[in-house]
Short mmCIF file of C-alpha atoms and ligand atoms in Angstrom, two decimals:
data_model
loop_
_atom_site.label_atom_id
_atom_site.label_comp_id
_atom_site.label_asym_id
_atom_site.label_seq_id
_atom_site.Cartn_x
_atom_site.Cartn_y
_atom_site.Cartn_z
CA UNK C 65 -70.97 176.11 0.23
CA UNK C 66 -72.95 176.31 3.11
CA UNK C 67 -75.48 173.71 4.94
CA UNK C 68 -78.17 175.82 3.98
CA UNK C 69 -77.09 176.42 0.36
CA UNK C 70 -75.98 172.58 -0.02
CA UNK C 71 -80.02 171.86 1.38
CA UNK C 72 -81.32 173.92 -1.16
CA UNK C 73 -79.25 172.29 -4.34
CA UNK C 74 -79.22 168.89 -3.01
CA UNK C 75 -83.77 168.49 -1.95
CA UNK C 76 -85.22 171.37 -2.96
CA UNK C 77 -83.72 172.66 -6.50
CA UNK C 78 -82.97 168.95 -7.59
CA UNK C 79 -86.82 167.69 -6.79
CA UNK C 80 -88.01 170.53 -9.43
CA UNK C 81 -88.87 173.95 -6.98
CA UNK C 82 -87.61 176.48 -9.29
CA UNK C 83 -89.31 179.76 -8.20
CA UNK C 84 -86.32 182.18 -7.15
CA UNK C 85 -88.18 184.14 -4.44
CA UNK C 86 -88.69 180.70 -2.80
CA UNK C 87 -85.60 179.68 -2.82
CA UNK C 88 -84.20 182.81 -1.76
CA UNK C 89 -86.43 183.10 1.12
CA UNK C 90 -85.23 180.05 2.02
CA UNK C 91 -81.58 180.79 2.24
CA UNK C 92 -82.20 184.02 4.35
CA UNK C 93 -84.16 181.52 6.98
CA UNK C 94 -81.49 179.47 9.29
CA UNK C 95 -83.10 176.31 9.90
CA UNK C 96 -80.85 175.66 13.00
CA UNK C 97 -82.32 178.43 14.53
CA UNK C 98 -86.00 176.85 14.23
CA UNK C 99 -84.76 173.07 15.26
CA UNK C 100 -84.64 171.78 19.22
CA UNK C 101 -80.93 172.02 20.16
CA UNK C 102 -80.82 168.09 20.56
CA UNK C 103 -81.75 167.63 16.56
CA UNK C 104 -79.11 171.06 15.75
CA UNK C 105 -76.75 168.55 13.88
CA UNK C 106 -79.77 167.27 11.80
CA UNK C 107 -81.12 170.84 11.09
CA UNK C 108 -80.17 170.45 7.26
CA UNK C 109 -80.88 166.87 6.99
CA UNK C 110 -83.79 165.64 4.14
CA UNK C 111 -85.85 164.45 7.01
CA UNK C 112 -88.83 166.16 9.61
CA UNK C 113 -87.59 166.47 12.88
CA UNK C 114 -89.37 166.35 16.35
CA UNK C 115 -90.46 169.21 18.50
CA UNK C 116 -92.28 168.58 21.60
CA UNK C 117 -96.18 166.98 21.95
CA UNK C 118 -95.12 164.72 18.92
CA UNK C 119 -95.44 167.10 16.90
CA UNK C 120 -92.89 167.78 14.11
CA UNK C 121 -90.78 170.23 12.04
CA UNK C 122 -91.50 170.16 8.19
CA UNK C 123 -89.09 168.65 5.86
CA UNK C 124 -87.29 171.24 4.22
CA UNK C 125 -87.88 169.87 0.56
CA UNK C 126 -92.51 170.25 1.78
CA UNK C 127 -92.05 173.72 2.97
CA UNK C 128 -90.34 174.78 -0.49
CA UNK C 129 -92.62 173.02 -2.57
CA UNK C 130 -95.96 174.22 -0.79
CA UNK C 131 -94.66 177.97 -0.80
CA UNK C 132 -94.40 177.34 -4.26
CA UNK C 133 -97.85 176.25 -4.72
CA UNK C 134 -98.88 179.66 -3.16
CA UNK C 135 -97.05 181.62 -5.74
CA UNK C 136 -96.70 184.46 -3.69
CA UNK C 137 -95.48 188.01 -5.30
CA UNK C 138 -95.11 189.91 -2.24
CA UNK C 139 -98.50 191.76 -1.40
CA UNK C 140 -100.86 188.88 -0.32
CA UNK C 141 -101.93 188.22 2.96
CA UNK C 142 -101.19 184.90 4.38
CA UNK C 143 -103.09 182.53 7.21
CA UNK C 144 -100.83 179.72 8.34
CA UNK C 145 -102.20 176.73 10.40
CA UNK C 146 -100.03 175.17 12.73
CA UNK C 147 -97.33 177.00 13.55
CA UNK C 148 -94.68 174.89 14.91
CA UNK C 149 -91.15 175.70 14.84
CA UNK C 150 -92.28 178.88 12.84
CA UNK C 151 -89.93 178.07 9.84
CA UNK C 152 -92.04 177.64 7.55
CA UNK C 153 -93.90 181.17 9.28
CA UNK C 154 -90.52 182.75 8.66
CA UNK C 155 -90.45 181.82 4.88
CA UNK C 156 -93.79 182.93 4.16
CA UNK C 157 -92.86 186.31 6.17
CA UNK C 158 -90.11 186.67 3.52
CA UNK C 159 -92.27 186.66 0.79
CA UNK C 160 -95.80 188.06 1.49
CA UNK C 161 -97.05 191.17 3.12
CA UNK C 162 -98.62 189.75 6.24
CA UNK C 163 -98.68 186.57 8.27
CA UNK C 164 -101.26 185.26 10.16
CA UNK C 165 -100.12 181.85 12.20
CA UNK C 166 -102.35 179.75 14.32
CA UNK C 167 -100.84 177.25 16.53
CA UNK C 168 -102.84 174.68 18.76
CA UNK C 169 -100.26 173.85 21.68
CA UNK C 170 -99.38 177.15 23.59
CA UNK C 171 -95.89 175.55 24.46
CA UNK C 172 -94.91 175.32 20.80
CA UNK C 173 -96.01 179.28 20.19
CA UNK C 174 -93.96 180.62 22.78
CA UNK C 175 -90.86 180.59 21.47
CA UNK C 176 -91.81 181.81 18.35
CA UNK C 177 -91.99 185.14 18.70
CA UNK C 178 -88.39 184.97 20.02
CA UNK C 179 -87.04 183.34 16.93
CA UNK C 180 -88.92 185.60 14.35
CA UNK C 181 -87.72 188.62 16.18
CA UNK C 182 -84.21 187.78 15.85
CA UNK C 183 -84.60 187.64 12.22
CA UNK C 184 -86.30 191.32 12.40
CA UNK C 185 -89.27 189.62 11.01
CA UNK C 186 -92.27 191.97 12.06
CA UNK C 187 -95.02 190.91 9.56
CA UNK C 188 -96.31 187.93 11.41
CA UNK C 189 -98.86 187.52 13.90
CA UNK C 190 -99.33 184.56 16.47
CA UNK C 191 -102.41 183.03 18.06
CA UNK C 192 -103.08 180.52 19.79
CA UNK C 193 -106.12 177.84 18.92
CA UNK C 194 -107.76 176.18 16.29
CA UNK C 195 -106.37 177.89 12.42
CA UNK C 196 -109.74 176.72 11.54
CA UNK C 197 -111.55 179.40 13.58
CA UNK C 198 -109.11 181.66 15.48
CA UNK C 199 -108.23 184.03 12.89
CA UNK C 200 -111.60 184.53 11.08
CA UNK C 201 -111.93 188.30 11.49
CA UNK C 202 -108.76 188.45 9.61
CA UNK C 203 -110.58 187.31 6.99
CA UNK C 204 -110.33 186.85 3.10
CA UNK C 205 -107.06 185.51 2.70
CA UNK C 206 -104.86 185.50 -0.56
CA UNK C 207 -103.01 182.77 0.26
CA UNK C 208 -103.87 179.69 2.65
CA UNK C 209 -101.63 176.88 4.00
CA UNK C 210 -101.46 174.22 6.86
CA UNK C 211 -98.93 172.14 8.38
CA UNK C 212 -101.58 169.72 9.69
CA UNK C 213 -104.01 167.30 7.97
CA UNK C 214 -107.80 167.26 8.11
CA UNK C 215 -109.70 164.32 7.16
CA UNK C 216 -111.91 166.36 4.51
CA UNK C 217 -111.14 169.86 3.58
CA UNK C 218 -112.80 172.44 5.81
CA UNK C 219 -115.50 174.31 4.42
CA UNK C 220 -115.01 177.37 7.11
CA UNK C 221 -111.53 177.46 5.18
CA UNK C 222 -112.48 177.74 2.01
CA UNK C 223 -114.90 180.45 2.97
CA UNK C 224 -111.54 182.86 4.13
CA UNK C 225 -109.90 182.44 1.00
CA UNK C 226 -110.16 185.55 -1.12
CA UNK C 227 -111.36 186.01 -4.98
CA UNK C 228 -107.88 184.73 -7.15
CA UNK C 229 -106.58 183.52 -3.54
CA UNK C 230 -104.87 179.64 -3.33
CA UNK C 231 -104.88 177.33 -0.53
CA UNK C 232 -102.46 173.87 0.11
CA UNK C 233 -103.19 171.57 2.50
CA UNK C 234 -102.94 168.17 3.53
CA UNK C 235 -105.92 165.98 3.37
CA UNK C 236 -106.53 163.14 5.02
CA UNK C 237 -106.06 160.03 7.59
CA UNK C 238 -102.73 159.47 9.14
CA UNK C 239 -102.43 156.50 6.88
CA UNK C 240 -103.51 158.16 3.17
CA UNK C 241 -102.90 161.82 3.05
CA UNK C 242 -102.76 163.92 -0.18
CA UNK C 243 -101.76 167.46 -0.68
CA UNK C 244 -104.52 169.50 -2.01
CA UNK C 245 -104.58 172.83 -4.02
CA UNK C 246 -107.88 175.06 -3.58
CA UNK C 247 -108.08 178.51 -5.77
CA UNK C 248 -110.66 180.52 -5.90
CA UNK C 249 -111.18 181.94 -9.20
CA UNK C 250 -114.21 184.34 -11.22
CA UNK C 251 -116.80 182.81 -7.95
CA UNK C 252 -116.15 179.12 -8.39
CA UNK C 253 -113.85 177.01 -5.95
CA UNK C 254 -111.27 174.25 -8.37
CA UNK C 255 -110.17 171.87 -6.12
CA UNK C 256 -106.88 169.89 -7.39
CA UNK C 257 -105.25 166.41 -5.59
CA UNK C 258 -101.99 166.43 -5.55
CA UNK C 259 -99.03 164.50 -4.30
CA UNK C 260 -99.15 162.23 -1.21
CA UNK C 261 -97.84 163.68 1.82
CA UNK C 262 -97.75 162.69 5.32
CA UNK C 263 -98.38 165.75 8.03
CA UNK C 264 -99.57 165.34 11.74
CA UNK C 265 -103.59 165.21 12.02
CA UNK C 266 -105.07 168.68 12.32
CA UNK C 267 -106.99 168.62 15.81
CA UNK C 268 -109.47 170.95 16.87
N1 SAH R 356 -94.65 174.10 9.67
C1 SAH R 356 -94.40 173.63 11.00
C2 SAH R 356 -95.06 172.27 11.15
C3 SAH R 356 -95.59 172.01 12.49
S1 SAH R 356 -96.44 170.45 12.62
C4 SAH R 356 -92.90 173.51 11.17
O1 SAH R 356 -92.24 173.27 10.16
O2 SAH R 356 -92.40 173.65 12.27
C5 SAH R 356 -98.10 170.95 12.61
C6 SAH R 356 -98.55 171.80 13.75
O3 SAH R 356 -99.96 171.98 13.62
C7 SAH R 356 -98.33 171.22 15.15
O4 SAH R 356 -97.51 172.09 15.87
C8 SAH R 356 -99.74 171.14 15.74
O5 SAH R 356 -99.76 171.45 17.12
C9 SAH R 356 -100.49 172.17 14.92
N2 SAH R 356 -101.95 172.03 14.83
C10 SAH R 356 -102.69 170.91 14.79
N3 SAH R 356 -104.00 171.21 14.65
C11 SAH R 356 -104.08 172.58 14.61
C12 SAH R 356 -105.16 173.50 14.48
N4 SAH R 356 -106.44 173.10 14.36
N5 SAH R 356 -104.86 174.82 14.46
C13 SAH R 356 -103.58 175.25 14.57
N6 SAH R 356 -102.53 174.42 14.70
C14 SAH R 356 -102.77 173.09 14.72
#
């Protein structure tokens, strides 16, 4: 068995992530490929890993579970904020139509592009600034997630998610953070709490 394959048994399948297109998404991603070369022994390690500006590389066991949440089928359209690595961008590429990524620091986005091109991934585009704001005429959204924590759920967020469309995100401070689940459904907005979760502060 494989790194990747052991990752999946070991965090994601043995916490309870069950869905098969998430899992398989995740086993045609290479992690290694997505982790500074210093960290490239710790790619399939149960852990977040550092990237540059302090900022960091999901755990592989989050990324499963909030793809999960999204319970995508294949035709939605996606906005990501925060970027990063672009893993997780590369997992949600595998299962939805169309990616939309926003990432803050311009020296993270870079490189990318790079990586998602060498996995002939083509359904994803990059910008640069604030997830919040910088992909707006994109807008309604099926599915909504972000790799960075508000302190109170954005209301110019909730406004770009579509009729039926679900949203995960972390809320709150760097010391109390919860994941939250926002769906849109027949007009009204249910807003669920979740698990706690610790992600980097979303800036803006
Ligand atoms: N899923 C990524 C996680 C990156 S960490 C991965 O696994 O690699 C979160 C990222 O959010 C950081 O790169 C940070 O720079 C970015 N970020 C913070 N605030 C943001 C904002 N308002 N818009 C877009 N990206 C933001």
């Amino acid at each position: 068995m494989n790194a990747n394959e052991q990752m999946i048994r070991d965090q994601i399948v043995s916490r309870g992530v069950r869905d098969a297109r998430v899992l398989d998404a995740m086993r045609s991603v290479p992690r290694e490929l997505f982790v500074p070369p210093q960290h490239r022994a710790s790619a399939y390690d149960d852990t977040p890993l550092p990237l540059v500006h302090g900022q960091t590389i999901s755990q592989p066991f989050i990324v499963a579970a909030m793809t999960e949440l999204l319970n995508l089928r294949g035709h939605e359209r996606v906005l990501e904020l925060g970027t990063g690595s672009g893993y997780q961008t590369a997992v949600l590429a595998r299962l939805a139509r169309e990616v939309f990524s926003a990432e803050l620091e311009p020296a993270l986005a870079r490189s990318v592009a790079e990586r998602l091109a060498q996995l002939h991934i083509t359904n994803v585009q990059l910008r640069v600034g604030d997830g919040v704001q910088i992909f707006r005429d994109e807008a309604p959204f099926d599915a909504i997630l972000s790799a960075a924590a508000p302190i109170e759920i954005p209301e110019a967020l909730v406004e770009q998610l579509a009729e039926g469309g679900r949203c995960v995100i972390p809320v709150g401070t760097v010391e109390e953070q919860h994941l939250w689940l926002i769906e849109r459904k027949g007009g009204a907005v249910e807003r669920r709490k979740l698990d706690a979760v610790r992600f980097v502060p979303l800036r803006t």
